[in-house]
Amino acid sequence: VTKEERYKMKRLRILTFLGCLIPFVLLLLKVFQNELGPDPAKELALETGEWAIRFLLLALAMTPLRHLSGRIAFAQRRRMIGLFALFYASVHFLVWVVFLLGLRWGAILEEVIERPYITLGFSSFLILVVLGATSPRVMVRRLGKNWRRLHRLVYVAGVLAIIHLVWIVRTDLSEALVYGAILAGLLGWRIVFARNNARRPL
């Protein structure tokens, strides 16, 4: 790798990082300018949750984009984008605890048990936490082949998150259905790609 290539890679990492922060900055501006509508807490929870889903889908799209374009840069951005999905999911969780539960930490377990849609959302969040904790290269080496098996749970997290969203919005399901269609397409691509690889002669 030449010095110029390293510089380009570093610049791309910085641009990716800044790009992923844009939705968060825009949300902060809405908060400070009081532009979140009549129920700010609910709107903030909804927007942070949707951004978590969007970044999760974007991270899953990196591998197909790499294979279709032949550009390894897509795969190199996958980890950062996936961690931003966890970041927005964490903000979503904090908004729920701080503004909707009023910092009643003891009520979390009660809500998770009694409300199925929260059970699904919380399960999705826990999966993302585990995947984020095992994303560093040192964990990839320690887990070996089990790392890939573990990180396939990202599709489960995506399904749970989308069902969680459908359960919350109920009336306008257009965006949730789009997310579901994208996830189904990405999962279908992965299944077909895995089968084609399995059929290749050694």
mmCIF file of C-alpha atoms in Angstrom:
data_model
loop_
_atom_site.group_PDB
_atom_site.id
_atom_site.type_symbol
_atom_site.label_atom_id
_atom_site.label_comp_id
_atom_site.label_asym_id
_atom_site.label_seq_id
_atom_site.Cartn_x
_atom_site.Cartn_y
_atom_site.Cartn_z
ATOM 1 C CA VAL A 1 0.000 0.000 0.000
ATOM 2 C CA THR A 2 1.521 3.318 -1.091
ATOM 3 C CA LYS A 3 1.521 6.500 0.975
ATOM 4 C CA GLU A 4 -1.036 8.031 -1.386
ATOM 5 C CA GLU A 5 -3.351 5.031 -1.026
ATOM 6 C CA ARG A 6 -3.095 5.202 2.764
ATOM 7 C CA TYR A 7 -3.992 8.886 2.622
ATOM 8 C CA LYS A 8 -7.040 8.146 0.445
ATOM 9 C CA MET A 9 -8.165 5.387 2.811
ATOM 10 C CA LYS A 10 -7.787 7.663 5.824
ATOM 11 C CA ARG A 11 -9.688 10.460 4.079
ATOM 12 C CA LEU A 12 -12.475 8.045 3.159
ATOM 13 C CA ARG A 13 -12.727 6.851 6.771
ATOM 14 C CA ILE A 14 -13.019 10.437 7.992
ATOM 15 C CA LEU A 15 -15.643 11.302 5.376
ATOM 16 C CA THR A 16 -17.619 8.169 6.241
ATOM 17 C CA PHE A 17 -17.489 9.026 9.937
ATOM 18 C CA LEU A 18 -18.636 12.597 9.363
ATOM 19 C CA GLY A 19 -21.355 11.468 6.964
ATOM 20 C CA CYS A 20 -22.721 9.023 9.513
ATOM 21 C CA LEU A 21 -22.865 11.807 12.119
ATOM 22 C CA ILE A 22 -24.989 14.123 9.952
ATOM 23 C CA PRO A 23 -28.375 12.634 11.005
ATOM 24 C CA PHE A 24 -27.394 12.972 14.664
ATOM 25 C CA VAL A 25 -26.414 16.623 14.210
ATOM 26 C CA LEU A 26 -29.681 17.319 12.384
ATOM 27 C CA LEU A 27 -31.630 15.688 15.211
ATOM 28 C CA LEU A 28 -29.806 17.851 17.764
ATOM 29 C CA LEU A 29 -30.700 20.954 15.748
ATOM 30 C CA LYS A 30 -34.354 19.886 15.779
ATOM 31 C CA VAL A 31 -34.178 19.466 19.552
ATOM 32 C CA PHE A 32 -32.598 22.878 20.155
ATOM 33 C CA GLN A 33 -34.972 24.593 17.710
ATOM 34 C CA ASN A 34 -37.997 22.789 19.171
ATOM 35 C CA GLU A 35 -38.989 21.309 15.801
ATOM 36 C CA LEU A 36 -39.989 17.823 16.938
ATOM 37 C CA GLY A 37 -43.724 18.455 16.962
ATOM 38 C CA PRO A 38 -46.295 18.175 19.758
ATOM 39 C CA ASP A 39 -44.689 15.048 21.267
ATOM 40 C CA PRO A 40 -40.898 15.624 21.058
ATOM 41 C CA ALA A 41 -39.901 12.543 23.067
ATOM 42 C CA LYS A 42 -41.934 10.180 20.900
ATOM 43 C CA GLU A 43 -40.711 11.801 17.675
ATOM 44 C CA LEU A 44 -37.086 11.675 18.824
ATOM 45 C CA ALA A 45 -37.442 8.016 19.773
ATOM 46 C CA LEU A 46 -38.984 7.227 16.398
ATOM 47 C CA GLU A 47 -36.339 9.071 14.384
ATOM 48 C CA THR A 48 -33.362 7.604 16.245
ATOM 49 C CA GLY A 49 -34.865 4.127 15.898
ATOM 50 C CA GLU A 50 -35.386 4.556 12.164
ATOM 51 C CA TRP A 51 -31.836 5.812 11.689
ATOM 52 C CA ALA A 52 -30.583 2.732 13.506
ATOM 53 C CA ILE A 53 -32.479 0.557 11.013
ATOM 54 C CA ARG A 54 -31.235 2.590 8.040
ATOM 55 C CA PHE A 55 -27.600 2.273 9.077
ATOM 56 C CA LEU A 56 -28.068 -1.424 9.786
ATOM 57 C CA LEU A 57 -29.426 -1.965 6.266
ATOM 58 C CA LEU A 58 -26.646 0.176 4.807
ATOM 59 C CA ALA A 59 -24.022 -1.905 6.619
ATOM 60 C CA LEU A 60 -25.594 -5.106 5.260
ATOM 61 C CA ALA A 61 -25.559 -3.621 1.753
ATOM 62 C CA MET A 62 -21.794 -3.067 1.798
ATOM 63 C CA THR A 63 -20.888 -6.667 0.935
ATOM 64 C CA PRO A 64 -23.250 -6.954 -2.075
ATOM 65 C CA LEU A 65 -22.015 -3.565 -3.292
ATOM 66 C CA ARG A 66 -18.446 -4.769 -3.007
ATOM 67 C CA HIS A 67 -19.137 -7.885 -5.078
ATOM 68 C CA LEU A 68 -21.191 -6.028 -7.670
ATOM 69 C CA SER A 69 -18.708 -3.170 -8.075
ATOM 70 C CA GLY A 70 -15.448 -4.970 -7.342
ATOM 71 C CA ARG A 71 -14.469 -2.094 -5.023
ATOM 72 C CA ILE A 72 -13.095 -3.257 -1.677
ATOM 73 C CA ALA A 73 -13.767 0.202 -0.194
ATOM 74 C CA PHE A 74 -17.383 -0.847 0.415
ATOM 75 C CA ALA A 75 -16.317 -3.753 2.621
ATOM 76 C CA GLN A 76 -13.857 -1.508 4.477
ATOM 77 C CA ARG A 77 -16.691 0.842 5.469
ATOM 78 C CA ARG A 78 -19.015 -1.920 6.677
ATOM 79 C CA ARG A 79 -17.698 -2.101 10.245
ATOM 80 C CA MET A 80 -17.909 1.655 10.865
ATOM 81 C CA ILE A 81 -21.408 1.893 9.432
ATOM 82 C CA GLY A 82 -22.486 -1.095 11.519
ATOM 83 C CA LEU A 83 -21.139 0.567 14.652
ATOM 84 C CA PHE A 84 -23.128 3.678 13.803
ATOM 85 C CA ALA A 85 -26.237 1.488 13.631
ATOM 86 C CA LEU A 86 -25.412 0.509 17.220
ATOM 87 C CA PHE A 87 -24.792 4.172 18.081
ATOM 88 C CA TYR A 88 -28.227 5.277 16.866
ATOM 89 C CA ALA A 89 -29.847 2.254 18.523
ATOM 90 C CA SER A 90 -28.129 3.256 21.785
ATOM 91 C CA VAL A 91 -29.409 6.825 21.450
ATOM 92 C CA HIS A 92 -32.872 5.391 20.760
ATOM 93 C CA PHE A 93 -32.621 3.294 23.932
ATOM 94 C CA LEU A 94 -31.459 6.285 26.009
ATOM 95 C CA VAL A 95 -34.288 8.466 24.676
ATOM 96 C CA TRP A 96 -36.739 5.750 25.716
ATOM 97 C CA VAL A 97 -35.234 5.423 29.216
ATOM 98 C CA VAL A 98 -34.723 9.143 29.869
ATOM 99 C CA PHE A 99 -37.769 10.765 28.278
ATOM 100 C CA LEU A 100 -40.376 8.017 28.068
ATOM 101 C CA LEU A 101 -39.573 6.084 31.243
ATOM 102 C CA GLY A 102 -38.391 9.144 33.185
ATOM 103 C CA LEU A 103 -35.111 7.466 34.226
ATOM 104 C CA ARG A 104 -36.992 4.688 36.009
ATOM 105 C CA TRP A 105 -34.299 2.091 35.331
ATOM 106 C CA GLY A 106 -36.168 -0.495 37.369
ATOM 107 C CA ALA A 107 -39.095 -0.228 34.948
ATOM 108 C CA ILE A 108 -37.033 -1.486 32.001
ATOM 109 C CA LEU A 109 -37.461 -5.175 32.844
ATOM 110 C CA GLU A 110 -41.157 -4.667 33.543
ATOM 111 C CA GLU A 111 -41.674 -2.945 30.174
ATOM 112 C CA VAL A 112 -39.681 -5.610 28.305
ATOM 113 C CA ILE A 113 -41.759 -8.397 29.854
ATOM 114 C CA GLU A 114 -45.186 -6.783 29.575
ATOM 115 C CA ARG A 115 -44.956 -5.104 26.143
ATOM 116 C CA PRO A 116 -44.138 -7.484 23.257
ATOM 117 C CA TYR A 117 -43.078 -4.695 20.868
ATOM 118 C CA ILE A 118 -40.535 -3.500 23.443
ATOM 119 C CA THR A 119 -39.367 -7.098 23.901
ATOM 120 C CA LEU A 120 -38.597 -7.250 20.183
ATOM 121 C CA GLY A 121 -36.874 -3.873 20.091
ATOM 122 C CA PHE A 122 -34.814 -4.578 23.195
ATOM 123 C CA SER A 123 -33.787 -7.994 21.840
ATOM 124 C CA SER A 124 -32.638 -6.360 18.613
ATOM 125 C CA PHE A 125 -30.649 -3.804 20.611
ATOM 126 C CA LEU A 126 -28.950 -6.505 22.708
ATOM 127 C CA ILE A 127 -27.917 -8.362 19.550
ATOM 128 C CA LEU A 128 -26.369 -5.175 18.172
ATOM 129 C CA VAL A 129 -24.523 -4.634 21.455
ATOM 130 C CA VAL A 130 -23.032 -8.140 21.264
ATOM 131 C CA LEU A 131 -22.083 -7.680 17.599
ATOM 132 C CA GLY A 132 -20.520 -4.307 18.354
ATOM 133 C CA ALA A 133 -18.530 -5.758 21.258
ATOM 134 C CA THR A 134 -17.184 -8.536 19.025
ATOM 135 C CA SER A 135 -16.415 -6.344 16.012
ATOM 136 C CA PRO A 136 -12.757 -5.464 16.837
ATOM 137 C CA ARG A 137 -10.138 -7.458 14.934
ATOM 138 C CA VAL A 138 -8.871 -9.060 18.133
ATOM 139 C CA MET A 139 -12.317 -10.584 18.698
ATOM 140 C CA VAL A 140 -12.458 -11.773 15.085
ATOM 141 C CA ARG A 141 -9.224 -13.674 15.669
ATOM 142 C CA ARG A 142 -10.336 -15.088 19.024
ATOM 143 C CA LEU A 143 -13.710 -16.313 17.806
ATOM 144 C CA GLY A 144 -12.420 -17.697 14.506
ATOM 145 C CA LYS A 145 -15.178 -19.364 12.465
ATOM 146 C CA ASN A 146 -17.664 -18.711 15.268
ATOM 147 C CA TRP A 147 -17.353 -14.984 14.541
ATOM 148 C CA ARG A 148 -19.147 -15.352 11.202
ATOM 149 C CA ARG A 149 -21.836 -17.523 12.763
ATOM 150 C CA LEU A 150 -22.389 -14.981 15.518
ATOM 151 C CA HIS A 151 -22.554 -12.024 13.163
ATOM 152 C CA ARG A 152 -25.244 -13.669 11.067
ATOM 153 C CA LEU A 153 -27.531 -12.650 13.917
ATOM 154 C CA VAL A 154 -27.460 -9.173 12.391
ATOM 155 C CA TYR A 155 -30.302 -10.318 10.127
ATOM 156 C CA VAL A 156 -32.288 -11.395 13.176
ATOM 157 C CA ALA A 157 -31.665 -7.960 14.702
ATOM 158 C CA GLY A 158 -32.923 -6.356 11.506
ATOM 159 C CA VAL A 159 -36.114 -8.431 11.409
ATOM 160 C CA LEU A 160 -36.863 -7.742 15.089
ATOM 161 C CA ALA A 161 -36.209 -4.010 14.656
ATOM 162 C CA ILE A 162 -38.547 -3.742 11.660
ATOM 163 C CA ILE A 163 -41.346 -5.662 13.413
ATOM 164 C CA HIS A 164 -40.789 -3.382 16.422
ATOM 165 C CA LEU A 165 -41.218 -0.363 14.139
ATOM 166 C CA VAL A 166 -44.353 -1.779 12.478
ATOM 167 C CA TRP A 167 -45.880 -2.388 15.895
ATOM 168 C CA ILE A 168 -45.196 1.208 16.941
ATOM 169 C CA VAL A 169 -46.300 3.175 13.865
ATOM 170 C CA ARG A 170 -49.287 0.939 12.964
ATOM 171 C CA THR A 171 -51.021 3.491 10.744
ATOM 172 C CA ASP A 172 -48.380 4.565 8.191
ATOM 173 C CA LEU A 173 -46.442 1.413 7.384
ATOM 174 C CA SER A 174 -44.902 2.606 4.116
ATOM 175 C CA GLU A 175 -41.370 3.180 5.433
ATOM 176 C CA ALA A 176 -41.385 0.024 7.534
ATOM 177 C CA LEU A 177 -42.443 -2.025 4.494
ATOM 178 C CA VAL A 178 -39.636 -0.481 2.436
ATOM 179 C CA TYR A 179 -37.135 -1.426 5.151
ATOM 180 C CA GLY A 180 -38.568 -4.940 5.230
ATOM 181 C CA ALA A 181 -38.298 -5.305 1.449
ATOM 182 C CA ILE A 182 -34.681 -4.121 1.486
ATOM 183 C CA LEU A 183 -33.794 -6.524 4.301
ATOM 184 C CA ALA A 184 -35.512 -9.410 2.493
ATOM 185 C CA GLY A 185 -33.559 -8.579 -0.663
ATOM 186 C CA LEU A 186 -30.243 -8.454 1.207
ATOM 187 C CA LEU A 187 -30.980 -11.722 2.999
ATOM 188 C CA GLY A 188 -31.978 -13.331 -0.295
ATOM 189 C CA TRP A 189 -28.760 -12.160 -1.898
ATOM 190 C CA ARG A 190 -26.718 -13.625 0.963
ATOM 191 C CA ILE A 191 -28.464 -17.005 0.681
ATOM 192 C CA VAL A 192 -27.944 -17.169 -3.098
ATOM 193 C CA PHE A 193 -24.313 -16.053 -2.789
ATOM 194 C CA ALA A 194 -23.613 -18.641 -0.072
ATOM 195 C CA ARG A 195 -25.165 -21.433 -2.167
ATOM 196 C CA ASN A 196 -23.176 -20.451 -5.246
ATOM 197 C CA ASN A 197 -19.959 -20.476 -3.238
ATOM 198 C CA ALA A 198 -20.814 -23.887 -1.785
ATOM 199 C CA ARG A 199 -21.244 -25.312 -5.295
ATOM 200 C CA ARG A 200 -17.885 -24.061 -6.559
ATOM 201 C CA PRO A 201 -15.298 -26.832 -6.977
ATOM 202 C CA LEU A 202 -12.391 -26.775 -4.575
#
